[in-house]
PDB file of C-alpha atoms in Angstrom:
ATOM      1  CA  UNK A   1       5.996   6.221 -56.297  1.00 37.00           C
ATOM      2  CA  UNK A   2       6.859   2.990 -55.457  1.00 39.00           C
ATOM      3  CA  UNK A   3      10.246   1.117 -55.651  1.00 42.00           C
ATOM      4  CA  UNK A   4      11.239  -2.443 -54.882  1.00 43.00           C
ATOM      5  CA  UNK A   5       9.918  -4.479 -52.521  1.00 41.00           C
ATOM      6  CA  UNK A   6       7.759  -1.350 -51.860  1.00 40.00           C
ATOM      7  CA  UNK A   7      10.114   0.999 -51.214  1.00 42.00           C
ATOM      8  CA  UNK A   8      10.762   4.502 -52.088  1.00 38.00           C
ATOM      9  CA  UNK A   9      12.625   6.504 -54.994  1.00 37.00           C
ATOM     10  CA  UNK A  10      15.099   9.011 -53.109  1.00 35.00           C
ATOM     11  CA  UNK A  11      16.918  10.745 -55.844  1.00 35.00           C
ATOM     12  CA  UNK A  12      18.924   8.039 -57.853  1.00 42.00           C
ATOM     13  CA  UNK A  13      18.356   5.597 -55.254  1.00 41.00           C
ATOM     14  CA  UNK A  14      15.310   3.068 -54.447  1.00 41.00           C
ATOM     15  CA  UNK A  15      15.446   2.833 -50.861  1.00 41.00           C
ATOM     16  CA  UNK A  16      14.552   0.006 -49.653  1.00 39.00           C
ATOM     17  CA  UNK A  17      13.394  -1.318 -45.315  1.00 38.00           C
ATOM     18  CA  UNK A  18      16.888  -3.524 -45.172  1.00 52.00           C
ATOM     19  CA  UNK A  19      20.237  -2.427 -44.539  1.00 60.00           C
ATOM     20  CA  UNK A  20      20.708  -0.999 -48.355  1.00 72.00           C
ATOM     21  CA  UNK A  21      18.430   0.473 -51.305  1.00 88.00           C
ATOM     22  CA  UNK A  22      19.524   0.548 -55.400  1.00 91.00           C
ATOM     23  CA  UNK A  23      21.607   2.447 -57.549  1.00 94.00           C
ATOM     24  CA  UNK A  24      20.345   3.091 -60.957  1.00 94.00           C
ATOM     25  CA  UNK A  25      23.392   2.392 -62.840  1.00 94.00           C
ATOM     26  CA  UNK A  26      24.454   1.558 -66.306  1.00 95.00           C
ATOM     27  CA  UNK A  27      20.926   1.374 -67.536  1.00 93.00           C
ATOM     28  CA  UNK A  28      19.939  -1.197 -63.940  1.00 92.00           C
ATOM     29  CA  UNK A  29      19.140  -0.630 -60.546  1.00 94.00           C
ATOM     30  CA  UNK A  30      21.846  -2.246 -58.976  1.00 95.00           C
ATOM     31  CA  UNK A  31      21.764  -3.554 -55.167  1.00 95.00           C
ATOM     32  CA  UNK A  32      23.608  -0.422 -52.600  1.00 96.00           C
ATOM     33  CA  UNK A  33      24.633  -1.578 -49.423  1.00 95.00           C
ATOM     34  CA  UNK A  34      26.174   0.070 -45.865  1.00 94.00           C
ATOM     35  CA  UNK A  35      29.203  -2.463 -44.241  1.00 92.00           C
ATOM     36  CA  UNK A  36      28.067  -3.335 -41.515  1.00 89.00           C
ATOM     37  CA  UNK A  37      30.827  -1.960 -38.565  1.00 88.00           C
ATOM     38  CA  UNK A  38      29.780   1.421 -40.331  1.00 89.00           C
ATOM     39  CA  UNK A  39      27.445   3.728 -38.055  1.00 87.00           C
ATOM     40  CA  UNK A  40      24.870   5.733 -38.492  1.00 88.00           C
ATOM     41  CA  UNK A  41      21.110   4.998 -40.529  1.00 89.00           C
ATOM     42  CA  UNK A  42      21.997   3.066 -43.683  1.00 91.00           C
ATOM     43  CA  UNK A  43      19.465   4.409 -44.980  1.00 91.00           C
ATOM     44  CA  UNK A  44      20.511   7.995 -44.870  1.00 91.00           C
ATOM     45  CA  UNK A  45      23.996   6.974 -45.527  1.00 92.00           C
ATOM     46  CA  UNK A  46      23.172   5.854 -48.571  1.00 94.00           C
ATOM     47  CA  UNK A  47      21.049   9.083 -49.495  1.00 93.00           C
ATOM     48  CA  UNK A  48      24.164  11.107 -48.499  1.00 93.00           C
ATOM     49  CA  UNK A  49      26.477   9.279 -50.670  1.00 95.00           C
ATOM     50  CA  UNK A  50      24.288   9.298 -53.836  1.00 94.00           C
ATOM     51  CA  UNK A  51      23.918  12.876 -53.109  1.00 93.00           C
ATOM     52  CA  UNK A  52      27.905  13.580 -53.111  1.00 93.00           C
ATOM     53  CA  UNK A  53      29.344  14.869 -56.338  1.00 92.00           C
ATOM     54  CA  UNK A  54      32.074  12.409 -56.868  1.00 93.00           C
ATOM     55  CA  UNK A  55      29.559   9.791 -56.262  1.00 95.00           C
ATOM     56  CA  UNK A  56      27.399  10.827 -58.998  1.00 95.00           C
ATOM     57  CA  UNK A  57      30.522  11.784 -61.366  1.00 91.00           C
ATOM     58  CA  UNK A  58      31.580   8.450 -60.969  1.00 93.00           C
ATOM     59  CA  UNK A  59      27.869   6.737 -61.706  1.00 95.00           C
ATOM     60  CA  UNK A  60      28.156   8.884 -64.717  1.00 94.00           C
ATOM     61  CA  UNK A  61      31.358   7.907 -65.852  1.00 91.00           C
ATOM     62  CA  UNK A  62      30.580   3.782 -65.171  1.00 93.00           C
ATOM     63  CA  UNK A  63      27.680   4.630 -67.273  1.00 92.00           C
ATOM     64  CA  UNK A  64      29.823   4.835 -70.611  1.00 92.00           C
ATOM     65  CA  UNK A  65      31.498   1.320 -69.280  1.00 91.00           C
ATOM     66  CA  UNK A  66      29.971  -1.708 -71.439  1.00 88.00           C
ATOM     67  CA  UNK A  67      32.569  -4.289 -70.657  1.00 92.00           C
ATOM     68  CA  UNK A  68      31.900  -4.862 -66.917  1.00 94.00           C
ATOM     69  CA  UNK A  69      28.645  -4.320 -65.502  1.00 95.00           C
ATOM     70  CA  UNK A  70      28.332  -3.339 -61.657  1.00 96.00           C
ATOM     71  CA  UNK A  71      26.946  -6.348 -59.661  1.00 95.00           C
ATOM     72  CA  UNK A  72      26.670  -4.347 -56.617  1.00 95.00           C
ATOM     73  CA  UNK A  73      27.873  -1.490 -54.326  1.00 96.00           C
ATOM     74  CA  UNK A  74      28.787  -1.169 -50.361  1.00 96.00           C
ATOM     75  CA  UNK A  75      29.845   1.895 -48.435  1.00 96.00           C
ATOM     76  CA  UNK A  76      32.575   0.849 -46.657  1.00 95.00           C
ATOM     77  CA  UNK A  77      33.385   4.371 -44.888  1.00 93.00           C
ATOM     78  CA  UNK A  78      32.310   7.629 -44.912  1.00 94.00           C
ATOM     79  CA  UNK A  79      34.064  10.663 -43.592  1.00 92.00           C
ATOM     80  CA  UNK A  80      31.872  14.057 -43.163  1.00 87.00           C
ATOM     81  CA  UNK A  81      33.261  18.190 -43.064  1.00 82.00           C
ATOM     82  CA  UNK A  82      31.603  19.844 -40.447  1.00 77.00           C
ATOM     83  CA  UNK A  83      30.451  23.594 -41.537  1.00 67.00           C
ATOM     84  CA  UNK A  84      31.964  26.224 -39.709  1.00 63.00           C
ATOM     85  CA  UNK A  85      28.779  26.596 -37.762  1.00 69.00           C
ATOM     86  CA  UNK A  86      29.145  23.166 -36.219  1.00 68.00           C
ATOM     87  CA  UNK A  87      25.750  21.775 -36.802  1.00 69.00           C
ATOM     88  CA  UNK A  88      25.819  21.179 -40.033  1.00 70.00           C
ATOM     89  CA  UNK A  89      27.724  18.533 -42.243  1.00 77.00           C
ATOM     90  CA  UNK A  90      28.452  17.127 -45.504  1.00 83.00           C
ATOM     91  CA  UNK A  91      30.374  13.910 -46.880  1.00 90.00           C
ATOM     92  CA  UNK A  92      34.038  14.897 -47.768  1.00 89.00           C
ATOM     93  CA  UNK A  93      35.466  11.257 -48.636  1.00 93.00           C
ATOM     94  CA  UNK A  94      33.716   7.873 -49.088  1.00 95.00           C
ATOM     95  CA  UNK A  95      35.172   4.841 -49.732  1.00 96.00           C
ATOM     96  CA  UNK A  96      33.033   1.711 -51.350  1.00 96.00           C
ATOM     97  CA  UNK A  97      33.508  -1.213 -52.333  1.00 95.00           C
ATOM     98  CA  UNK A  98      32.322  -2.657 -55.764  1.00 95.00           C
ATOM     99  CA  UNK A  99      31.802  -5.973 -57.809  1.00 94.00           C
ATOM    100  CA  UNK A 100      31.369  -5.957 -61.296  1.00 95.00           C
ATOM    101  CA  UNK A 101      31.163  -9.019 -63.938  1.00 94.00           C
ATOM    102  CA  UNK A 102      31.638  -9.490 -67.711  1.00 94.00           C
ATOM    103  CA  UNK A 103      30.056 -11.319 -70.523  1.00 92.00           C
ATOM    104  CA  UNK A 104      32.142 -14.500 -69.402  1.00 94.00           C
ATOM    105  CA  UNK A 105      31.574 -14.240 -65.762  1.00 93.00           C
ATOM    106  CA  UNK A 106      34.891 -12.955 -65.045  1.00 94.00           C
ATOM    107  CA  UNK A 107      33.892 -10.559 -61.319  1.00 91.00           C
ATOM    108  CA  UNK A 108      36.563  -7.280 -61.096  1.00 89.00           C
ATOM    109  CA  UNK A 109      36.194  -6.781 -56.902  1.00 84.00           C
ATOM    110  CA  UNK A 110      37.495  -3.620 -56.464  1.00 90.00           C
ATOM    111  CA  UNK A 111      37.430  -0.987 -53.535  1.00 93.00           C
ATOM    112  CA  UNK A 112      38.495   3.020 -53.615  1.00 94.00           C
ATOM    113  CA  UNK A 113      38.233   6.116 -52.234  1.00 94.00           C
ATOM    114  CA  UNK A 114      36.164   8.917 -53.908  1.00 94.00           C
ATOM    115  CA  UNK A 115      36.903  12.522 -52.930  1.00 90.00           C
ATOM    116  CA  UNK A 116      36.453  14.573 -56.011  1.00 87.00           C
ATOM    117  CA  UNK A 117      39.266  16.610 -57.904  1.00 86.00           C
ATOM    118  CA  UNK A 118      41.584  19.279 -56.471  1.00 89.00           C
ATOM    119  CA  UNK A 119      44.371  21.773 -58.162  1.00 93.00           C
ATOM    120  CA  UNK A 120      47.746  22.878 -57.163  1.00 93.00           C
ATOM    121  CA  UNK A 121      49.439  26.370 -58.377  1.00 94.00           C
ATOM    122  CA  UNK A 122      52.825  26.033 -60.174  1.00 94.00           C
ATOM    123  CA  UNK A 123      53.840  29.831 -59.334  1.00 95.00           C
ATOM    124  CA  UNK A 124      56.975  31.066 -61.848  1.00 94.00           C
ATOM    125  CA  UNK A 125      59.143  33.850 -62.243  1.00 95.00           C
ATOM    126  CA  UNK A 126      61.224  34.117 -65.416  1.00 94.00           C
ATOM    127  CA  UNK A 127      64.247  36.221 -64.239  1.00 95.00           C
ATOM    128  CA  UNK A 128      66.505  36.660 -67.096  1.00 93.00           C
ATOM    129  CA  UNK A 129      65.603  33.733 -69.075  1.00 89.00           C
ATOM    130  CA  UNK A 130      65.393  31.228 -65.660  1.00 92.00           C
ATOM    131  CA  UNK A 131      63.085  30.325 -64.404  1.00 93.00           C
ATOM    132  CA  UNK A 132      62.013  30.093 -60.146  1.00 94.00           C
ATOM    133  CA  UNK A 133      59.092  28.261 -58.647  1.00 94.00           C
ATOM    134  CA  UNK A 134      57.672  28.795 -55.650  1.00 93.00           C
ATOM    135  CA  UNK A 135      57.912  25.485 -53.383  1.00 91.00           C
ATOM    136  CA  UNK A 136      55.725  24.866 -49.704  1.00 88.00           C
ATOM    137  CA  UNK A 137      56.975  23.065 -46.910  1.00 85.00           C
ATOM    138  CA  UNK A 138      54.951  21.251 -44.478  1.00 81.00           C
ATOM    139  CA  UNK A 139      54.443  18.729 -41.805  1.00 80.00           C
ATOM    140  CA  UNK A 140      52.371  15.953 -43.448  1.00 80.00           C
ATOM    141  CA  UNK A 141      51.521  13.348 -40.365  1.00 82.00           C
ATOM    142  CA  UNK A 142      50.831  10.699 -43.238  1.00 79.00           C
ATOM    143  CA  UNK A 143      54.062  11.212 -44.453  1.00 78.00           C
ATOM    144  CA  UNK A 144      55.494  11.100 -40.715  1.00 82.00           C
ATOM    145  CA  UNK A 145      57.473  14.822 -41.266  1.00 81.00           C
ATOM    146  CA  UNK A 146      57.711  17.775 -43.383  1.00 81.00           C
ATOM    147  CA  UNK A 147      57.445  17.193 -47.344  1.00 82.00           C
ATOM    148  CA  UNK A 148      58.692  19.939 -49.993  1.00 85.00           C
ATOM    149  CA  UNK A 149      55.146  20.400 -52.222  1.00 89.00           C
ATOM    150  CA  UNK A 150      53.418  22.745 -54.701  1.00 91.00           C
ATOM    151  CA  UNK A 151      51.161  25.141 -53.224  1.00 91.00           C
ATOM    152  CA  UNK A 152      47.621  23.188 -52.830  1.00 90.00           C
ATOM    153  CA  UNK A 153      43.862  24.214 -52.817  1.00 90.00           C
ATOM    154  CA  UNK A 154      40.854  23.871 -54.908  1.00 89.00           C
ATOM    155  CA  UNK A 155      39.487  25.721 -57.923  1.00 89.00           C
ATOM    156  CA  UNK A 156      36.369  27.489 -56.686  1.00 89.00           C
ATOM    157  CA  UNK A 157      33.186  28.294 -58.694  1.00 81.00           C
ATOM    158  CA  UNK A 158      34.713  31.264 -60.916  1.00 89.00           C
ATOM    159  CA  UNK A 159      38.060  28.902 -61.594  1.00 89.00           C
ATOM    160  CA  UNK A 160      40.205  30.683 -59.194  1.00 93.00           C
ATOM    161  CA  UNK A 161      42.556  29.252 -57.322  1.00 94.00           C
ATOM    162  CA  UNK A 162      41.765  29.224 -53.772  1.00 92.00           C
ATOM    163  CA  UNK A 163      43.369  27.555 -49.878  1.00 89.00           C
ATOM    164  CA  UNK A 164      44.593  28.019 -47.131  1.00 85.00           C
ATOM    165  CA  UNK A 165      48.012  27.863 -49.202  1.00 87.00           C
ATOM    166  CA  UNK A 166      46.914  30.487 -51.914  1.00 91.00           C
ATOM    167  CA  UNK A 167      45.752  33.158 -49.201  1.00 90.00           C
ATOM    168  CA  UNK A 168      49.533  32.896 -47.331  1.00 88.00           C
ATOM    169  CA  UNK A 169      50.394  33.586 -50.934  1.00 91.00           C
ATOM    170  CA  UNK A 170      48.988  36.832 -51.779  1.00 91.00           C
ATOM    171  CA  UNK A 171      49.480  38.011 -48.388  1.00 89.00           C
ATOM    172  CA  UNK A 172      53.252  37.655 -49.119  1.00 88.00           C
ATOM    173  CA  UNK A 173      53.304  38.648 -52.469  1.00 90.00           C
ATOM    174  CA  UNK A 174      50.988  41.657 -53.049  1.00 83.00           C
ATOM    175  CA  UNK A 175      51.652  41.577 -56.410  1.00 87.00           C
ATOM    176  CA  UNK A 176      50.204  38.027 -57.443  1.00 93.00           C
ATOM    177  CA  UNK A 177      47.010  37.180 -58.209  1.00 93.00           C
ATOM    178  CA  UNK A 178      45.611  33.628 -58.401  1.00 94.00           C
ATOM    179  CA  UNK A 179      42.203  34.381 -60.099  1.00 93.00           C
ATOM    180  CA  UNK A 180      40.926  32.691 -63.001  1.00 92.00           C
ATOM    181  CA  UNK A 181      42.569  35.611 -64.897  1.00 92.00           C
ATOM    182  CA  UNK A 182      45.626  35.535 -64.568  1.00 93.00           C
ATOM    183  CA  UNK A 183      46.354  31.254 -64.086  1.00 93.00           C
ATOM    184  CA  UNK A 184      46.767  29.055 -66.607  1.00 90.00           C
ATOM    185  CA  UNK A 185      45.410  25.291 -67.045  1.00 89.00           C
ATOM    186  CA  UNK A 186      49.154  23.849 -66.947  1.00 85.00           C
ATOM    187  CA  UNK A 187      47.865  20.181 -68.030  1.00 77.00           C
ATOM    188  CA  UNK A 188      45.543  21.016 -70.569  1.00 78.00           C
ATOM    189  CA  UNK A 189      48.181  22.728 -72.648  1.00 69.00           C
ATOM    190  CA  UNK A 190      49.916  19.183 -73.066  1.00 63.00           C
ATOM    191  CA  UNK A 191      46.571  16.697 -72.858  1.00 66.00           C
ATOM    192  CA  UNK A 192      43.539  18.892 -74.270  1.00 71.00           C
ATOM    193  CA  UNK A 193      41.421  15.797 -73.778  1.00 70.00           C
ATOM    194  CA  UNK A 194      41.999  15.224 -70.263  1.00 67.00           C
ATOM    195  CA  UNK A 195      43.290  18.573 -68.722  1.00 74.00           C
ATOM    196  CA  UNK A 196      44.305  16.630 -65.489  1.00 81.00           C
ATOM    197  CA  UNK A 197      46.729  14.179 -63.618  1.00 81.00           C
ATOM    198  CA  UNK A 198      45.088  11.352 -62.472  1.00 82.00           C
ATOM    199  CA  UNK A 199      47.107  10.315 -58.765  1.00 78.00           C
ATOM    200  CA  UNK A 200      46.386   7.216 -58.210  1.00 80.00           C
ATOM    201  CA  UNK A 201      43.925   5.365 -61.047  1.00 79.00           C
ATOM    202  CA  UNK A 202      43.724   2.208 -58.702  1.00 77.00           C
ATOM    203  CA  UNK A 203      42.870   3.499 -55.412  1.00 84.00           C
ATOM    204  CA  UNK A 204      40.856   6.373 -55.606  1.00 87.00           C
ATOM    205  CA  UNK A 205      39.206   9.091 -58.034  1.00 86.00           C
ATOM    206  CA  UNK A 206      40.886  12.547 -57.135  1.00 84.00           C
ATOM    207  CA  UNK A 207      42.254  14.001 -60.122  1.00 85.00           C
ATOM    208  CA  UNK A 208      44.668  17.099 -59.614  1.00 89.00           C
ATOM    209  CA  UNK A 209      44.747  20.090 -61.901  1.00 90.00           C
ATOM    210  CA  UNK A 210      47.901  21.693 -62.705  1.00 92.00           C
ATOM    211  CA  UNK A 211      47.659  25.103 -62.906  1.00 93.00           C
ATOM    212  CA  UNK A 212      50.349  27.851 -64.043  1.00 93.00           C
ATOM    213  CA  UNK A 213      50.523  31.623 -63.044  1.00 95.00           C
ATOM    214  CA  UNK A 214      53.990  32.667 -64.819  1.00 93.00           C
ATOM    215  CA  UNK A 215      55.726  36.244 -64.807  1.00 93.00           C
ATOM    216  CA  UNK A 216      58.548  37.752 -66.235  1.00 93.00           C
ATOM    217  CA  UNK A 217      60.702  39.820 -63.261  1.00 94.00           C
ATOM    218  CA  UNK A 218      63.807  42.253 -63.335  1.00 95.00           C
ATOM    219  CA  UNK A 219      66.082  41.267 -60.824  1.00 96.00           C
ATOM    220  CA  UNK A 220      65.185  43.526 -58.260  1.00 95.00           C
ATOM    221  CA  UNK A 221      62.034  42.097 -58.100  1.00 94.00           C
ATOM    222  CA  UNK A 222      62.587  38.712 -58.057  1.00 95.00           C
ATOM    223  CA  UNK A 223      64.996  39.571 -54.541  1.00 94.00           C
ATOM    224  CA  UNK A 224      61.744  41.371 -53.713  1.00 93.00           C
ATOM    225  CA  UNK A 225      60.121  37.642 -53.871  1.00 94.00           C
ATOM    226  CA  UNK A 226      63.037  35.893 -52.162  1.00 92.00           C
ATOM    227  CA  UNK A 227      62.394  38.302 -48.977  1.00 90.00           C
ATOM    228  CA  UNK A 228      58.426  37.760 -48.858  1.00 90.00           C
ATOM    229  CA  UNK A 229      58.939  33.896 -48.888  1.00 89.00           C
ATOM    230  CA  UNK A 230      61.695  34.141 -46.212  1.00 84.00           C
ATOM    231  CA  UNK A 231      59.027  35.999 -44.169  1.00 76.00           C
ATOM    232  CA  UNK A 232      56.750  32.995 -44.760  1.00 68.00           C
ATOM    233  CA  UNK A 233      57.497  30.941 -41.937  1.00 64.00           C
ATOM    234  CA  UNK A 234      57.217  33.342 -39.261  1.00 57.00           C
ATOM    235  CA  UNK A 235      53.453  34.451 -40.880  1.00 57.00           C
ATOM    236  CA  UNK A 236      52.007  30.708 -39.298  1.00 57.00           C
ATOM    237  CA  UNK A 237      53.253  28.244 -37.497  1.00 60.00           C
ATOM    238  CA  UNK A 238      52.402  25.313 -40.550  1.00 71.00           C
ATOM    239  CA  UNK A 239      53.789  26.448 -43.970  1.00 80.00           C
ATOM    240  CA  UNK A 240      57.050  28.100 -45.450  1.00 85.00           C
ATOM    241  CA  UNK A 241      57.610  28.745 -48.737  1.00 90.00           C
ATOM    242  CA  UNK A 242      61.271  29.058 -51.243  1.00 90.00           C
ATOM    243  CA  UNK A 243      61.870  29.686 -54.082  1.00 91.00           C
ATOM    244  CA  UNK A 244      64.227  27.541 -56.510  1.00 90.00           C
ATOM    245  CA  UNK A 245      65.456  27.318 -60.145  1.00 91.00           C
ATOM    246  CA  UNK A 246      63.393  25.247 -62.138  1.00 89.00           C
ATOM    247  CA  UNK A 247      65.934  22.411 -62.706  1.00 85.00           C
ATOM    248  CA  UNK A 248      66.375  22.381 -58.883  1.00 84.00           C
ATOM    249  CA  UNK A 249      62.902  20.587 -58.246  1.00 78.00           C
ATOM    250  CA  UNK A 250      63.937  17.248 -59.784  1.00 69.00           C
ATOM    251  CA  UNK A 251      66.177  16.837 -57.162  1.00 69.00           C
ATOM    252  CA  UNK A 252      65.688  13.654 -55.212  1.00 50.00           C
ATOM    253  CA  UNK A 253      64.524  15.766 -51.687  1.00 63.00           C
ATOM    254  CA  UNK A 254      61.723  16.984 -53.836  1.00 60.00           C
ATOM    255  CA  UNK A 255      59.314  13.698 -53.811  1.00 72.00           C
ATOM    256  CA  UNK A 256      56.257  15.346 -54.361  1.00 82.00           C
ATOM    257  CA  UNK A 257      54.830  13.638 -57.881  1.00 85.00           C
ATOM    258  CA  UNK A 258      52.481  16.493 -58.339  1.00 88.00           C
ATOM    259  CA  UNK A 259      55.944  19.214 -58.102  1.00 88.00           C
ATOM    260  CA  UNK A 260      57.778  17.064 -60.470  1.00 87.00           C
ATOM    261  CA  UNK A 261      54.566  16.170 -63.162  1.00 87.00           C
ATOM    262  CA  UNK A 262      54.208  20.135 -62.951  1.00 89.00           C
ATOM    263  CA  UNK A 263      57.743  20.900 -63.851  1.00 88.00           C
ATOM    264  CA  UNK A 264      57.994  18.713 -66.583  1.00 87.00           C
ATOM    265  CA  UNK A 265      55.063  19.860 -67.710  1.00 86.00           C
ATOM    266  CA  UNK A 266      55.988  23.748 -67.431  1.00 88.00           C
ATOM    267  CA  UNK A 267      59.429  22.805 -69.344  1.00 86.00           C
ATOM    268  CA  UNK A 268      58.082  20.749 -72.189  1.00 83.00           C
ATOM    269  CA  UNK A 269      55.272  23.813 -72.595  1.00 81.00           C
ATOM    270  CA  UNK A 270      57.977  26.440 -72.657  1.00 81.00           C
ATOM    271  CA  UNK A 271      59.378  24.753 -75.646  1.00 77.00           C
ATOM    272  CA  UNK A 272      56.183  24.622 -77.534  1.00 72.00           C
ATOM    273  CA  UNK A 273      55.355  27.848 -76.481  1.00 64.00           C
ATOM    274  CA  UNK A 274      57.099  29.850 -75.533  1.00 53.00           C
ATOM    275  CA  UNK A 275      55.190  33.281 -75.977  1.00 50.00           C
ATOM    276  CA  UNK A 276      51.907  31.895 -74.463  1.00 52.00           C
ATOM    277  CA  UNK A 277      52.602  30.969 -71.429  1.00 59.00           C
ATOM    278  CA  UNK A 278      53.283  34.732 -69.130  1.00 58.00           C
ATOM    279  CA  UNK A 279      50.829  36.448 -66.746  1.00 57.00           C
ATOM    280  CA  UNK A 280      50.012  40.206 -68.042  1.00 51.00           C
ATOM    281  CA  UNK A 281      48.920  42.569 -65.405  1.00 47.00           C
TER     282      UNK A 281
END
């Protein structure tokens, strides 16, 4: 079928023969542009991006917005994962820029990054009554150096939690498993509504999901841990892992947000409930 200015429905988007096509959003096809320093066929740009999860999620989620309507939308970068077989690819991170307007004609300009959500693993071993966490360490070149951090991945299909991070894990500790199973939605225990920390509400979509796998340990065992971790660093030549007392991670070399939201989330849980919140295997 036809679309405007006679061109033609691909997916959610009316393509059109200029540098851009539509968006149906909010109820109106909406004008979807490429900037132009970015390479590559607009056209199939633009396919690509309406075709990437977070894309749609967010389409979804403007559609529930009545107080500013979207004026228009440009792809200002694109940034694609290459399969393991090398020929093929898929977008991993876009970053658009949009205009929307109000009743008054007030315009909200605003540009972010969309990149879908991701988890980290709060890993805890009640030893007597306190309580360890397993921490990572590793060189971040964003950061410029090595940053202390929770253990993150992705939840996969099944809801198991899954990385580069979570394989070192089990490798080192035979005894844990981070399947659906035995791991707890950390976040949804405090905010039922909205089971997830949002990072950075201004600048880009990624929501994180805090998730808890929490065991009870004699002593014995618990040294058992300590001596896989140590071991960590001399597994591969990127990540190390400690362990540390709870209270320990809200020191100030600890910076990572997602480490401290986690532990203050794990410690205001424990006292609500206590008895729910242990791994049986």
């Amino acid at each position: 079928g036809g679309g405007r200015g006679g061109g033609k429905v691909v997916g959610r988007c009316v393509m059109a023969a200029s540098r851009g096509g539509y968006v149906h959003i909010q109820g109106r096809d909406v004008p979807m542009t490429v900037c132009e320093r970015l390479a590559g066929d607009p056209q199939e740009i633009i396919s690509d991006v309406q075709a990437f999860p977070p894309f749609e999620a967010w389409v979804h989620k403007m559609g529930a917005v009545v107080e500013f309507l979207v004026q228009e939308v440009k792809v200002q970068f694109v940034d694609r994962y290459t399969a393991l077989d090398g020929k093929t690819s898929r977008v991993g991170v876009c970053k658009v820029h949009t205009k929307s307007m109000n009743a008054q004609g007030v315009t909200l300009p605003s540009s972010f990054v969309l990149k879908g959500p991701s988890a980290v693993c709060l890993i805890c071993f009640d030893c007597d009554g306190t309580n360890h966490v397993v921490v990572g360490t590793q060189v971040r070149p964003a950061l410029g150096g090595a940053v202390q951090e929770l253990p993150a991945g992705l939840l996969d299909l099944s809801g198991n939690f899954c990385g580069v991070a979570a394989d070192v894990l089990t490798s080192l500790l035979p005894g844990v498993s981070l399947s659906r199973k035995y791991i707890k939605n950390l976040s949804q225990m405090i905010t039922p509504e909205d089971p997830c920390l949002h990072t950075v509400p201004r600048g880009n979509d990624e929501t994180v999901r805090v998730m808890l796998y929490r065991k009870k340990v004699t002593p014995e065992e618990l040294s058992a841990v300590v001596n896989a971790l140590d071991e960590s660093a001399m597994a591969n030549g990127f990540i190390s892992f400690e362990l540390l007392a709870l209270d320990e991670a809200f020191r100030a070399r600890y910076t990572d947000a997602r480490l401290l939201a986690a532990c203050y989330l794990l410690k205001k849980s424990i006292a609500l409930a206590e008895g729910g919140l242990y791994t049986t295997m």
